[in-house]
XYZ file of N, CA and C in Angstrom:
93
model
N -18.121 9.420 15.820
C -17.713 9.995 14.688
C -16.461 10.696 15.257
N -16.557 11.627 15.963
C -15.309 12.386 16.528
C -14.282 11.779 17.322
N -14.624 10.587 17.892
C -13.770 9.749 18.526
C -12.686 9.031 17.670
N -13.741 8.717 16.690
C -12.575 7.774 15.635
C -11.598 8.762 15.232
N -12.047 9.995 14.735
C -11.049 10.874 13.977
C -9.862 11.263 14.823
N -10.297 11.266 16.221
C -9.289 11.652 17.104
C -7.950 10.479 17.628
N -8.853 9.156 17.399
C -8.016 8.092 17.428
C -7.034 7.928 16.224
N -7.604 8.421 14.928
C -6.627 8.441 13.756
C -5.443 9.264 13.770
N -5.902 10.411 14.543
C -4.740 11.307 14.746
C -3.900 11.093 15.429
N -4.195 10.528 16.765
C -3.266 9.773 17.713
C -2.354 8.655 16.958
N -2.828 7.715 16.327
C -2.240 6.884 15.690
C -1.245 7.211 14.853
N -1.535 8.352 13.958
C -0.639 9.042 12.814
C 0.334 9.637 13.824
N 0.315 10.070 14.773
C 1.358 10.704 15.543
C 2.473 9.744 16.430
N 1.646 8.558 16.857
C 2.362 7.724 17.520
C 3.267 6.869 16.370
N 2.845 6.848 15.077
C 3.786 6.494 14.033
C 4.699 7.075 13.601
N 4.643 8.540 13.638
C 5.716 9.381 13.335
C 6.826 9.320 14.641
N 6.219 9.186 15.675
C 7.307 9.110 16.917
C 8.029 7.963 16.736
N 7.418 7.077 16.769
C 7.967 5.619 16.354
C 9.264 5.697 15.386
N 8.615 6.496 14.111
C 9.754 6.559 12.930
C 11.037 7.110 13.416
N 10.626 8.455 14.185
C 11.636 8.912 14.432
C 12.723 8.320 15.357
N 11.980 7.627 16.537
C 12.855 7.099 17.369
C 13.698 5.587 16.448
N 13.153 5.088 15.529
C 13.882 4.176 14.891
C 14.952 4.621 13.891
N 14.822 6.034 13.513
C 15.826 6.519 13.024
C 16.856 6.950 13.576
N 16.315 7.491 14.982
C 17.705 7.789 15.756
C 18.768 6.423 16.144
N 17.615 5.440 16.237
C 18.435 4.116 16.576
C 19.521 3.641 15.376
N 18.906 4.028 14.461
C 19.822 3.722 13.094
C 21.084 4.497 13.081
N 20.951 5.684 13.640
C 21.747 6.702 13.509
C 23.009 6.024 14.640
N 22.452 5.746 15.637
C 23.601 5.445 16.932
C 24.031 4.066 16.412
N 23.301 3.219 15.671
C 24.102 1.958 15.090
C 25.046 2.227 14.150
N 24.962 3.218 13.302
C 25.658 3.651 12.315
C 27.061 3.936 12.640
N 26.988 4.777 14.076
C 28.341 5.466 14.353
C 29.233 4.287 15.135
C-alpha cells in the first residue's frame, strides 16, 4: 500500500515537471 502511494506521488510530480517543461517550450516558440 505504501509503495503505491509513493508511486502516485512520483507520477504527479513527473506530470508537473512535464507540464512546466512544455510551458517553457511554448514560451520559447512564441518568441
